[in-house]
Coordinates of C-alpha atoms in Angstrom, one line a residue:
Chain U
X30 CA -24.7 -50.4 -88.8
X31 CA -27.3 -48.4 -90.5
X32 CA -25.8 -45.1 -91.5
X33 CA -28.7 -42.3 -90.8
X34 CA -28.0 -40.2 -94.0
X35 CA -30.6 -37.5 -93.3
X36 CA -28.6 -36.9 -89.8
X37 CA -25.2 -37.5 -90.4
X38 CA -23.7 -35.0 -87.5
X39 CA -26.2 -36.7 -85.0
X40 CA -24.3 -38.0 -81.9
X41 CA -26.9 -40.6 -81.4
X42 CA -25.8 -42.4 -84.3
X43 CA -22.6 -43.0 -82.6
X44 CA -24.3 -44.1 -79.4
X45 CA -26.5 -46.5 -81.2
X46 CA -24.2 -48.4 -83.2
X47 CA -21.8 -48.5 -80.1
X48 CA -24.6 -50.0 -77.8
X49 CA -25.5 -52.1 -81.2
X50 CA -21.3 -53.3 -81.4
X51 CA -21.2 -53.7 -77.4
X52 CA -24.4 -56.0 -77.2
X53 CA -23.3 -58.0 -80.3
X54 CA -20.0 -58.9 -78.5
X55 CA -20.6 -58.8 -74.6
X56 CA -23.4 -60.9 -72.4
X57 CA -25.9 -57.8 -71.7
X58 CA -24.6 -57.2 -68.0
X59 CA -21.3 -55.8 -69.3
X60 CA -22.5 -54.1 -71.9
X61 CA -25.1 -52.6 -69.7
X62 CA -22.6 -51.6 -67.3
X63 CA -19.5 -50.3 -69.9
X64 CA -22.5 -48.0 -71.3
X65 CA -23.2 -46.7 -67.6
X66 CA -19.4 -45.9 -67.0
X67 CA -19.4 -44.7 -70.1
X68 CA -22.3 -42.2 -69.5
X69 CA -21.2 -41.1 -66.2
X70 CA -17.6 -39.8 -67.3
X71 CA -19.2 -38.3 -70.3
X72 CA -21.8 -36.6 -67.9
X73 CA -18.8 -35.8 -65.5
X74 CA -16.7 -34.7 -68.5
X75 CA -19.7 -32.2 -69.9
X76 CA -20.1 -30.8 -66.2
X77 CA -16.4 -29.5 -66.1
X78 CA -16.1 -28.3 -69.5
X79 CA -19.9 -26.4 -69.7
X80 CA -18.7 -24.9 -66.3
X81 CA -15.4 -23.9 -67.7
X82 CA -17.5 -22.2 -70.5
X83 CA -20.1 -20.6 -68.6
X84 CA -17.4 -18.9 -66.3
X85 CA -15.6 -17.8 -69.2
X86 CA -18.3 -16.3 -71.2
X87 CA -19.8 -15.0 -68.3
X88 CA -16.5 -12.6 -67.6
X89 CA -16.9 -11.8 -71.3
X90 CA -20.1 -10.6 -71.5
X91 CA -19.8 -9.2 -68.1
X92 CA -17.2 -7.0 -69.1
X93 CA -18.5 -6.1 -72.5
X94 CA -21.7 -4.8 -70.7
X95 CA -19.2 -2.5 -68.5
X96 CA -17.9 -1.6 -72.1
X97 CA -14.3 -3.3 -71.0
X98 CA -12.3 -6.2 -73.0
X99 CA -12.9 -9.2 -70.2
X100 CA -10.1 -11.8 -70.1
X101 CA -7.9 -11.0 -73.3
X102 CA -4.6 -12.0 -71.7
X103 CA -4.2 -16.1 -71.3
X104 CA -4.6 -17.6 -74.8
X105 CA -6.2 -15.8 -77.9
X106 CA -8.8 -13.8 -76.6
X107 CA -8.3 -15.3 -73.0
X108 CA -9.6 -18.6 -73.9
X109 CA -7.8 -20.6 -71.1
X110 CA -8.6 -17.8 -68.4
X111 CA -10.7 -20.7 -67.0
X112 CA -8.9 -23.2 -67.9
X113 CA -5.7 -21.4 -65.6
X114 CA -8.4 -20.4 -63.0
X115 CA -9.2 -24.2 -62.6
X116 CA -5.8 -25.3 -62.4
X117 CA -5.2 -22.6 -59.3
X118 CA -8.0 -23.7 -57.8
X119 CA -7.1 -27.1 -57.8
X120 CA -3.6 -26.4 -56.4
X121 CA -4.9 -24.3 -53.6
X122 CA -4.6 -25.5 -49.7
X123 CA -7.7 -27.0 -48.4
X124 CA -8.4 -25.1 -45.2
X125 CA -9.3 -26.7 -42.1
X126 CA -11.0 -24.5 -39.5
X127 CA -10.6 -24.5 -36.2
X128 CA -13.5 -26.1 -34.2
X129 CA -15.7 -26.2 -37.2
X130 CA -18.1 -29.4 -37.5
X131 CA -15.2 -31.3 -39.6
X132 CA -17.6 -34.2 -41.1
X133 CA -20.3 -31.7 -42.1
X134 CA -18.1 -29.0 -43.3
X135 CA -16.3 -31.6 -45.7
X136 CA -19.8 -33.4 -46.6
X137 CA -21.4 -30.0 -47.5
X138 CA -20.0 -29.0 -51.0
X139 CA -20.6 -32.5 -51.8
X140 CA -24.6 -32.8 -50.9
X141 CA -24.7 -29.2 -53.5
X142 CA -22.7 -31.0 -57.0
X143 CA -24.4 -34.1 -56.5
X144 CA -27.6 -32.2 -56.2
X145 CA -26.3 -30.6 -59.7
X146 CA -24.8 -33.6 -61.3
X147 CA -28.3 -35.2 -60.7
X148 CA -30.2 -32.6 -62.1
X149 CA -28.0 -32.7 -65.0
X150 CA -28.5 -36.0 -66.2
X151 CA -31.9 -35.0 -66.5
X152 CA -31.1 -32.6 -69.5
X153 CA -32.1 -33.9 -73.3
X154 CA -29.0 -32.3 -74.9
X155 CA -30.0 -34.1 -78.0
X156 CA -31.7 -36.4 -79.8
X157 CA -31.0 -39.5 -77.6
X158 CA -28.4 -37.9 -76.1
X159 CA -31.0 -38.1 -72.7
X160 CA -29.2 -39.7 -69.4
X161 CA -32.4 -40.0 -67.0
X162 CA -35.8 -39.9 -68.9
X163 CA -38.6 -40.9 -66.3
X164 CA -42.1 -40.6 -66.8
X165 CA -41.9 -37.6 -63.5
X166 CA -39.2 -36.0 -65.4
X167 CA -40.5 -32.9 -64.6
X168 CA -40.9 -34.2 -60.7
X169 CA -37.4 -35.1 -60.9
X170 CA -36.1 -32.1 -61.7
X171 CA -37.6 -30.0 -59.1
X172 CA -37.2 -32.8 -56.3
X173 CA -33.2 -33.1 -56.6
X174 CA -32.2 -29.7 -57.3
X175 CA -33.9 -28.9 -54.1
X176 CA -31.3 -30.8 -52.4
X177 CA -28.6 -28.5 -53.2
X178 CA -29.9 -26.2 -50.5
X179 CA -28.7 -28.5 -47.8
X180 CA -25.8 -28.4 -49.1
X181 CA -26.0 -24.5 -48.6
X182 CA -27.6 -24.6 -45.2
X183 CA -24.6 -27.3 -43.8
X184 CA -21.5 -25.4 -45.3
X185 CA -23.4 -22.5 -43.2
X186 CA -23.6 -24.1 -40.0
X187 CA -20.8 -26.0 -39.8
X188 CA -18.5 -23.3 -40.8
X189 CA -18.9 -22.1 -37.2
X190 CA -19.2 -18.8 -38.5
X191 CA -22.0 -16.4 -38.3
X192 CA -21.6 -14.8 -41.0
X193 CA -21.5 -18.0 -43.2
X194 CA -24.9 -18.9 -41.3
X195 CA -26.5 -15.7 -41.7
X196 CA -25.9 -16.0 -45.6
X197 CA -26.6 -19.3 -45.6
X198 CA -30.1 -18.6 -44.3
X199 CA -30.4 -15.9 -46.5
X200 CA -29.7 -18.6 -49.4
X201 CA -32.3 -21.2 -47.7
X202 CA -35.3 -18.4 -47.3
X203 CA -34.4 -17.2 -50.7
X204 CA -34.2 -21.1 -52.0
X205 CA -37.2 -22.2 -50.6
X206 CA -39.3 -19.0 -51.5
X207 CA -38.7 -19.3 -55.1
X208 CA -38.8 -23.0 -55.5
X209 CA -42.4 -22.5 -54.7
X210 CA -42.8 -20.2 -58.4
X211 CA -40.6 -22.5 -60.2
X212 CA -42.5 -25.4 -59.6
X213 CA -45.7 -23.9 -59.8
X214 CA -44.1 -22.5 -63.1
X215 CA -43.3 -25.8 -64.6
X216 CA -46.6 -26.9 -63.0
X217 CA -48.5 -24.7 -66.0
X218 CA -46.7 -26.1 -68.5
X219 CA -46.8 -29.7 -67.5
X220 CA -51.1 -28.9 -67.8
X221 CA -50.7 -27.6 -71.2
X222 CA -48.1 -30.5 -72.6
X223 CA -50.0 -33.1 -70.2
X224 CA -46.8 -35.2 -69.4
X225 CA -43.9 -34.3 -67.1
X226 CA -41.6 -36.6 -69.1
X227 CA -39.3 -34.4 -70.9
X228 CA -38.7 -37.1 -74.0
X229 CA -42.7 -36.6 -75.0
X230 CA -42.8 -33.0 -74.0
X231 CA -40.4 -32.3 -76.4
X232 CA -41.9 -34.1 -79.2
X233 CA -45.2 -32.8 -78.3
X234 CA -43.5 -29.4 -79.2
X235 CA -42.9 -30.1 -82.8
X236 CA -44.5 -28.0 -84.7
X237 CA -45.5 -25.6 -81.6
X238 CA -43.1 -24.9 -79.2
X239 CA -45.0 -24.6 -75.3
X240 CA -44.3 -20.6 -74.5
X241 CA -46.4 -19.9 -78.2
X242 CA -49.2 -22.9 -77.5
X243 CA -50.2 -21.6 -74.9
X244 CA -49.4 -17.9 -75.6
X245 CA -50.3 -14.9 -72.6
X246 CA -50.4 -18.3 -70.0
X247 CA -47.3 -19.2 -70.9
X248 CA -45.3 -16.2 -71.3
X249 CA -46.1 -15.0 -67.9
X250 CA -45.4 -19.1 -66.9
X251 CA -41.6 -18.4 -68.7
X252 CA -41.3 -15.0 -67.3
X253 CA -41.7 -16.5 -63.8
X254 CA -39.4 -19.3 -64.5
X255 CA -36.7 -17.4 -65.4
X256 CA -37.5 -14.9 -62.7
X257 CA -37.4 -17.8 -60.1
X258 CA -34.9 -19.8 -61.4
X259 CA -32.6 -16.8 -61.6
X260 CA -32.9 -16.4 -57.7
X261 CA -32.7 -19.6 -57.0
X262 CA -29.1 -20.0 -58.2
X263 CA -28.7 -16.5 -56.0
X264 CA -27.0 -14.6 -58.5
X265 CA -27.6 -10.6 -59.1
X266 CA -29.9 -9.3 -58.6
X267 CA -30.8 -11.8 -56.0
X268 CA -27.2 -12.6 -54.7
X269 CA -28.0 -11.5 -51.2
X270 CA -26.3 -14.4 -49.1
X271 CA -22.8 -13.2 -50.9
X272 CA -22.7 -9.3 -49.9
X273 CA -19.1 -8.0 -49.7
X274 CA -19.6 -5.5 -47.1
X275 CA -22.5 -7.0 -44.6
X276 CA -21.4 -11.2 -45.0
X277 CA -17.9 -11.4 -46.8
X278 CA -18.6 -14.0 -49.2
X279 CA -21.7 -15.5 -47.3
X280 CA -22.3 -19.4 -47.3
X281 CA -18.8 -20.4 -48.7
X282 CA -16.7 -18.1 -46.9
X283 CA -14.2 -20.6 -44.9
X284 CA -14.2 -22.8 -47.9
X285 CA -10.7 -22.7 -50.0
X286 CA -9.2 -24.7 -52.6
X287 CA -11.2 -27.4 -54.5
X288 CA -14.3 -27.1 -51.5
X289 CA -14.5 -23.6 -52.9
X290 CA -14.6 -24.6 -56.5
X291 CA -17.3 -27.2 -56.1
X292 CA -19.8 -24.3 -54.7
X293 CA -18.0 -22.2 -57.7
X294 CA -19.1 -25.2 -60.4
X295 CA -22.5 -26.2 -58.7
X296 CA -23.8 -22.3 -59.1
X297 CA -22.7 -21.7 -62.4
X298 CA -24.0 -25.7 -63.5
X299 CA -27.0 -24.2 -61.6
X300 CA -27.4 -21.3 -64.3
X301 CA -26.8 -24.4 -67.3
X302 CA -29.4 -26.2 -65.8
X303 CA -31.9 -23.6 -64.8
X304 CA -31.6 -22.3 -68.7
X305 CA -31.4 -25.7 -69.9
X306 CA -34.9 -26.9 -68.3
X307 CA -36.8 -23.8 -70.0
X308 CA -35.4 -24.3 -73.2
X309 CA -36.5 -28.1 -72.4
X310 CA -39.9 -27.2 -71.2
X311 CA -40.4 -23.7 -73.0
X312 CA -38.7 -23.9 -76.3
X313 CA -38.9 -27.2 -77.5
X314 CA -35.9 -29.0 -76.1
X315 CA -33.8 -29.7 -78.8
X316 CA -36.2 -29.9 -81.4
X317 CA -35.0 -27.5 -84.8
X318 CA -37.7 -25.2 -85.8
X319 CA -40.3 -26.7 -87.9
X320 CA -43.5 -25.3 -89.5
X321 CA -46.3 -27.1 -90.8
X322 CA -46.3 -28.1 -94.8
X323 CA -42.5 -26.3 -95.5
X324 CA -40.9 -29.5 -96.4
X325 CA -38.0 -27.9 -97.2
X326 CA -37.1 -25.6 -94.7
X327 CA -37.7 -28.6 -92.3
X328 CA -35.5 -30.6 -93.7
X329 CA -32.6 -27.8 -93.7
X330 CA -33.5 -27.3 -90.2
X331 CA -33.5 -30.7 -89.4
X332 CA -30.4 -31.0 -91.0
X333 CA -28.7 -29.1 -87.9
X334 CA -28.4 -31.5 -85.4
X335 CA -30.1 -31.7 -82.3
X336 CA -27.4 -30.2 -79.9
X337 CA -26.9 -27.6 -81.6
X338 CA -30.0 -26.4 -81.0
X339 CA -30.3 -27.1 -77.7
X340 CA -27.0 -25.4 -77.1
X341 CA -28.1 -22.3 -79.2
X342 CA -31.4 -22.1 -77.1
X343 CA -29.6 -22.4 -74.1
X344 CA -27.0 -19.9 -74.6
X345 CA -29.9 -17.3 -75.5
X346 CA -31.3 -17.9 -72.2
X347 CA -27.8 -18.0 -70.2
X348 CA -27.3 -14.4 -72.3
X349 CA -30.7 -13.0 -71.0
X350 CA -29.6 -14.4 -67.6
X351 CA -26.6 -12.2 -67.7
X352 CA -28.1 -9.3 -69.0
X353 CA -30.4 -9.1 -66.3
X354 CA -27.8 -9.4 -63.7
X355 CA -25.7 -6.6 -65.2
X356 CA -29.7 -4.3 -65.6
X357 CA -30.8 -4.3 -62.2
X358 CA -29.3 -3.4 -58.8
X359 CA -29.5 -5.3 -56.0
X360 CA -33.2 -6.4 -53.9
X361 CA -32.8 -5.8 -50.0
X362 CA -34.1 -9.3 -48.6
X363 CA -37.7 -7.9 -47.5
X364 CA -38.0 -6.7 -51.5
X365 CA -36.6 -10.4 -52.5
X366 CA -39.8 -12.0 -50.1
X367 CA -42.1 -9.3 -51.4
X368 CA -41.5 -10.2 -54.3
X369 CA -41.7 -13.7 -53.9
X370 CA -44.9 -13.7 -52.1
X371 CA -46.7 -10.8 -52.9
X372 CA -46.4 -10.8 -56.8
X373 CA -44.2 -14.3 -58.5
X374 CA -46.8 -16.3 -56.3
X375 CA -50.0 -15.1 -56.4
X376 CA -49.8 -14.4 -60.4
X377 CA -48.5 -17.7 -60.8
X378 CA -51.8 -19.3 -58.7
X379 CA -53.8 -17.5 -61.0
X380 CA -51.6 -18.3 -64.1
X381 CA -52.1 -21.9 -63.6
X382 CA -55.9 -21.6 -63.3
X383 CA -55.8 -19.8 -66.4
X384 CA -54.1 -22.4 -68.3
X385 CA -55.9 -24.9 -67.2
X386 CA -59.1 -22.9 -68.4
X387 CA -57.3 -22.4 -71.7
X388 CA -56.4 -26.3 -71.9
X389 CA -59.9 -27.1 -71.0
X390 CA -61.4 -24.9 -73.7
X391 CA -59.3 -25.9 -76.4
X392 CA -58.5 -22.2 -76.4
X393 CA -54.4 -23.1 -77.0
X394 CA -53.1 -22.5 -80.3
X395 CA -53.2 -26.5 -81.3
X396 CA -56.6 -26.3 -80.6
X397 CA -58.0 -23.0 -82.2
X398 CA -55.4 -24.0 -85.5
X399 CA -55.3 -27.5 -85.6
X400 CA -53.9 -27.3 -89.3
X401 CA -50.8 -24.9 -88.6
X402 CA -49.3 -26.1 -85.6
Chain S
X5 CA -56.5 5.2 -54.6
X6 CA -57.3 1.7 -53.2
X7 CA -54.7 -0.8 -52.1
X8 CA -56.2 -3.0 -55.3
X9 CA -55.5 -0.3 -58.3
X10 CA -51.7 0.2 -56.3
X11 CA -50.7 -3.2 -56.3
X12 CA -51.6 -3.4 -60.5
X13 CA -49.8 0.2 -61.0
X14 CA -46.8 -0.9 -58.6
X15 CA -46.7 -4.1 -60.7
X16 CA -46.7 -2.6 -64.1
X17 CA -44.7 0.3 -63.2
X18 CA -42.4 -2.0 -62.2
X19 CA -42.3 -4.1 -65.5
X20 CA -41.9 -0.8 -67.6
X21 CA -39.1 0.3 -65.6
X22 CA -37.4 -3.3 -65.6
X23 CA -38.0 -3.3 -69.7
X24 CA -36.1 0.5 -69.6
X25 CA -33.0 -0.7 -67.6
X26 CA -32.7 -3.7 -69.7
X27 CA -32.9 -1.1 -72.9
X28 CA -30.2 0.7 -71.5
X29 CA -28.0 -1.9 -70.9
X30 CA -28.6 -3.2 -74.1
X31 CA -27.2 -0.5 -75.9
X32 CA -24.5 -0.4 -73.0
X33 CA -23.5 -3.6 -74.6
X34 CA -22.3 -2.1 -77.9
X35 CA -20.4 0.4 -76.9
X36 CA -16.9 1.3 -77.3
X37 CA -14.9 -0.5 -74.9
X38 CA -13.1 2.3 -73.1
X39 CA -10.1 0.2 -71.8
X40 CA -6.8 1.0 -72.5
X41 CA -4.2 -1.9 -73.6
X42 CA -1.5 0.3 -71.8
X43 CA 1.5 -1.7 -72.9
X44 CA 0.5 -2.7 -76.3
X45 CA -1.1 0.6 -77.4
X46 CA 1.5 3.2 -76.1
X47 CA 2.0 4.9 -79.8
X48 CA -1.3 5.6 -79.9
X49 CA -1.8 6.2 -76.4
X50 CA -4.0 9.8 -75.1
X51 CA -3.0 11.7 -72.2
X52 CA -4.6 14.3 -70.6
X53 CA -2.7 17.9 -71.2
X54 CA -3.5 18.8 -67.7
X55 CA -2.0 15.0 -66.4
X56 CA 0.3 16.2 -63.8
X57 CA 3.6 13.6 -64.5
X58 CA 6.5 15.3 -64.3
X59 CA 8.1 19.0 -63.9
X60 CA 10.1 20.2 -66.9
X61 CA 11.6 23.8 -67.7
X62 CA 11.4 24.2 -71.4
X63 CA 14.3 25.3 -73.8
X64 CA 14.0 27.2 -76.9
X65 CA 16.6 26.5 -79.9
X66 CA 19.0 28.5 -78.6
X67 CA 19.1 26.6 -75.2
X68 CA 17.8 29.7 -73.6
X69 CA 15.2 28.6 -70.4
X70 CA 13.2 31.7 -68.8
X71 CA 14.1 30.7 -65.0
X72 CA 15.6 33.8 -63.4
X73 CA 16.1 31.8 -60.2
X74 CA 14.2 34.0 -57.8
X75 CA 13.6 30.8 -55.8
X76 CA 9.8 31.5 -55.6
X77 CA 9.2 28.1 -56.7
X78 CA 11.1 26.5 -54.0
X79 CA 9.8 28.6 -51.1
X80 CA 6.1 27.6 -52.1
X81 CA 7.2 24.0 -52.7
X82 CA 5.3 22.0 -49.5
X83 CA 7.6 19.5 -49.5
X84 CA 10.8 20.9 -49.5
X85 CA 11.2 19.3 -53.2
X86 CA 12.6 21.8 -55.2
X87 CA 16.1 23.5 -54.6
X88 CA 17.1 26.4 -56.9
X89 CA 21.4 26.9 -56.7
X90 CA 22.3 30.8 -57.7
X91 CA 25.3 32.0 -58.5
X92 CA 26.5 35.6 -59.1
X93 CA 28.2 36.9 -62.1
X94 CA 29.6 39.9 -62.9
X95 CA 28.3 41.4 -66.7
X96 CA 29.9 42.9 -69.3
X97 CA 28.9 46.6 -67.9
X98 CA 30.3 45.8 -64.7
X99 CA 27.4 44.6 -62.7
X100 CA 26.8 41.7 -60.6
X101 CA 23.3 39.6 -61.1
X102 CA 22.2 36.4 -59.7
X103 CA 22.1 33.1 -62.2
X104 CA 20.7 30.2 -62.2
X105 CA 23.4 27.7 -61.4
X106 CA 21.4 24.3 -61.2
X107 CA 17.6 23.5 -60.6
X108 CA 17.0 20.5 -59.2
X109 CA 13.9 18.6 -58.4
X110 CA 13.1 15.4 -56.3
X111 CA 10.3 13.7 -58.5
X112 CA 9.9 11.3 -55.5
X113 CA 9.2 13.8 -52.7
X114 CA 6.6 15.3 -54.8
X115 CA 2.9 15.7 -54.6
X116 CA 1.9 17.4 -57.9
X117 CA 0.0 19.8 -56.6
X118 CA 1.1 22.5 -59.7
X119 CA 1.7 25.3 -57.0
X120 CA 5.5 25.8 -58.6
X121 CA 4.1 26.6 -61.8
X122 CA 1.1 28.7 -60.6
X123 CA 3.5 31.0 -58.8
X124 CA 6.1 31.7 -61.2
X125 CA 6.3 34.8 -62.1
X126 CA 8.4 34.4 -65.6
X127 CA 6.3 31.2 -66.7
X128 CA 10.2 28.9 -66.8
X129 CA 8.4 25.8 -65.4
X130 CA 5.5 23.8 -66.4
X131 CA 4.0 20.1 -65.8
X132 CA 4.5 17.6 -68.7
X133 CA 1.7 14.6 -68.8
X134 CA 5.0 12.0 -69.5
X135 CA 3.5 9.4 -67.0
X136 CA 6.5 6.6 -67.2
X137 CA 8.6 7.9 -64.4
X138 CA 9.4 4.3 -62.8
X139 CA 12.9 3.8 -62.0
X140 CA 15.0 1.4 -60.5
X141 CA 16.8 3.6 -58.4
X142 CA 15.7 6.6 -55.9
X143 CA 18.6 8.5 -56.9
X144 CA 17.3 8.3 -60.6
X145 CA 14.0 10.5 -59.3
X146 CA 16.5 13.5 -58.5
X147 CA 16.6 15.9 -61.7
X148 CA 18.4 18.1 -63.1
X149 CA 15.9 20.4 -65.0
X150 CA 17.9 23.1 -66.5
X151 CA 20.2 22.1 -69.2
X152 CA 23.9 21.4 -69.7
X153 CA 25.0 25.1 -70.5
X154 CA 21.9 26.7 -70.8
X155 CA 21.2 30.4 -70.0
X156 CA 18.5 32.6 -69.4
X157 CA 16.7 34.4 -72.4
X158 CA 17.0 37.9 -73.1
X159 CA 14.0 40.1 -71.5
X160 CA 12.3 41.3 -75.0
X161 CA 11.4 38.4 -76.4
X162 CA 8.4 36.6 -76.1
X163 CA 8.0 34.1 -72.9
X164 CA 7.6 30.7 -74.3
X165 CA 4.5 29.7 -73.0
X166 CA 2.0 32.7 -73.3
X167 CA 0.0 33.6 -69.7
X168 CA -3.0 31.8 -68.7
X169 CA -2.4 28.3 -70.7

């Protein structure tokens, strides 16, 4: 075991000299197949706890934009709010509802986590700390959180409910519409970076993180992400299918207990994710920030591991999430398709073709400075 | 104005207003959280004046209340909450006048609406703002408001709480 003395906080050393330990004792089957287990119940593991997180600093920052204290009341500073919330959840009776379509209603919160959990193992949270990392990466991404909506559209229709349905077509137009801009979104950026696997993107983005190479192209490409990606995992101001007064609770409404919770994870995972992918694509992953001939303030930075800053650049974008949601009022579904098609869409067509003009002139900032970035 | 030049206004119209709600909430953010730990911060604790709680009659040092017990409280009362019990006397100089005896009031029949205190004539009643009238009890929510012994004050002297506070 080769101690990495430059990165000592790095997880990855860990990984590497148990993968080193496990092939050294073990035929390569089992020590393939420990390391899978292994990775799926840390995956698992990291899914419950960033949820837990995300719920409770959501309720904080909720309620310090309302200028109020938030949860204050379970632990110090109502640290195990969600932690008690979970454990209610979990203790709650599972509903069954009468002549609802039992098999799909009981599939349906499944097809939405696993949608999540897949997406998730895309994430680089760190330097080798990187579940899934195909050469489509990008492709990935965009093709399995798209399942979650049938997820959405079956707890909808086999609630036997018409409220459910209504929101959960609300959720499926809404879905579909701004899948479109997302993609088209991460589209831009796969031109500039020329790779869709996340591992190279983010290495590519060294010295010149994606939103500043390829500057106005980019910015509106990240604006649109975050736009999109915000309504995709239908929270305000884009949380039509839940409306209190015209659908109850929309898509989930019949669901109780642990069937609840699952939705309750998946769209708050949804937000981790969503963030996660355009600090990936955007911000340079978890690479530190690193400049061109400061040896030393590279090294410092360097110094912090990996996860850290992917965590930090997350939560800024988690924050900005929330911020938005307590800004803006609520769109009326004709203003969320306008919006959609009319503006996110059209900018985006012509976003795209403007990168790839910018790529093709060598008018990016790696190409008009090759020395500085 | 053609459709072309209102879709670019309407867009960055739209972008400027989005960036001016997101200022606002921003300095939302930092604020001074406005709620109240009731429990924990009771000694500290702000009121209202004007917080309607509960109905008092105050007493000066000399246990001396200004009710004359003309009973214009009670007939105003809507709710039938307050009940003024007179007795007669006879003075020194030989003549009879009317007393207050006892003034009691049913905290739990009534609705605050002040219109006791506004039609006093001799200012004896007011509303305090002590809010923590929970009780275990309904009986506890009948009171007694004059006290143990007490008698009305002498006309001359000043009323206790001046007119039109």
């Amino acid at each position: 075991m080769v101690l990495n003395y430059s990165q000592p906080l790095e997880i990855s050393n860990l990984t590497s000299w148990l993968d080193s330990t496990l092939r050294g004792n073990l035929s390569e089957f089992w020590a393939l197949l420990i390391e899978f287990v292994l990775v799926a119940v840390v995956l698992l593991t990291a899914y419950a706890v960033i949820a837990l997180i995300l719920i409770y600093a959501e309720r904080k920052i909720t309620a310090f934009f309302q200028a109020r204290y938030g949860p204050n009341r379970v632990g110090k500073w109502g640290l195990l709010q969600s932690v008690a919330d979970m454990v209610k959840i979990l203790l709650k009776e599972i509903v069954r509802i009468n002549r609802s379509d039992r098999f799909l209603f009981f599939a349906a919160p499944f097809f939405m986590i696993i949608a999540s959990m897949l997406t998730f193992g895309a994430i680089a949270f760190g330097k080798g700390l990187h579940a899934i990392d195909f050469n489509i990466g990008v492709l990935y991404v965009t093709a399995v959180s798209s399942l979650g909506i049938i997820g959405v559209l079956l707890a909808g229709w086999s609630s036997n409910n018409k409220y459910s349905m209504i929101g959960a077509m609300r959720s499926g137009a809404q879905f579909v519409s701004y899948e479109l801009s997302a993609g088209f979104a991460l589209m831009t950026i796969v031109v500039l970076a020329g790779t869709m696997q996340f591992s190279t993107m983010i290495e590519g983005q060294r010295y010149c993180w994606n939103i500043f190479n390829g500057h106005i192209s980019s910015i509106i490409a990240f604006v649109i992400y975050l736009i999109s990606g915000h309504a995709e995992t239908n929270r305000g101001p884009f949380d039509l299918p839940e409306a209190e007064s015209e659908l109850t609770a929309g898509y989930h409404t019949e669901y109780s207990g642990l069937q609840f919770g699952f939705y309750y994870l998946a769209e708050y995972l949804n937000m981790f994710i969503i963030a996660s992918i355009a600090t990936t694509v955007f911000l340079g992953g978890y690479m530190p920030i690193q400049v061109h001939g400061w040896d030393g303030f590279n090294q410092i930075m360097a110094y912090i591991p990996t996860y850290v800053w992917f965590f930090g650049k997350t939560a800024v974008l988690i924050f900005l999430s929330l911020w938005v949601r307590w800004s803006f009022p609520r769109l009326r579904i004709d203003q969320l398709l306008n919006l959609e098609w009319k503006y996110l869409l059209p900018i985006n067509l012509v976003n795209l073709l403007l990168m790839v003009i910018l790529v093709l002139t060598g008018f990016t900032l790696t190409g008009l400075f090759p020395g500085l970035f | 104005m053609s459709s072309v030049s209102q879709y670019f206004s309407g867009l960055f119209t739209g972008i400027k207003s989005l960036m001016l709600g997101m200022s606002v909430t921003w300095k939302e953010l930092w604020t001074k959280k406005v709620t109240q730990q009731y429990p924990e911060n009771r000694g500290t604790l702000v009121i209202s004046d004007r917080f309607r709680a509960e109905l008092t009659m105050p007493h000066d040092e000399n246990n001396e209340h200004a009710c004359t017990a003309c009973g214009i409280c009670q007939m105003n009362c809507p709710n039938g909450t307050i009940t003024v019990n007179s007795k007669m006397i006879e003075t020194e100089d030989g003549k009879k006048k009317k007393i207050l005896d006892t003034y009691q009031w049913d905290l739990g029949m009534c609705t605050f609406c002040n219109l006791c205190v506004l039609t006093c004539p001799s200012d004896a009643i007011k509303f305090e703002n002590t809010f923590e009238n929970a009780v275990f009890t309904r009986s506890k929510l009948m009171q007694q408001l004059n006290h143990e012994g007490s008698k009305l004050r002498e006309k001359k002297k000043e009323p206790l709480i001046p007119k039109g506070e």
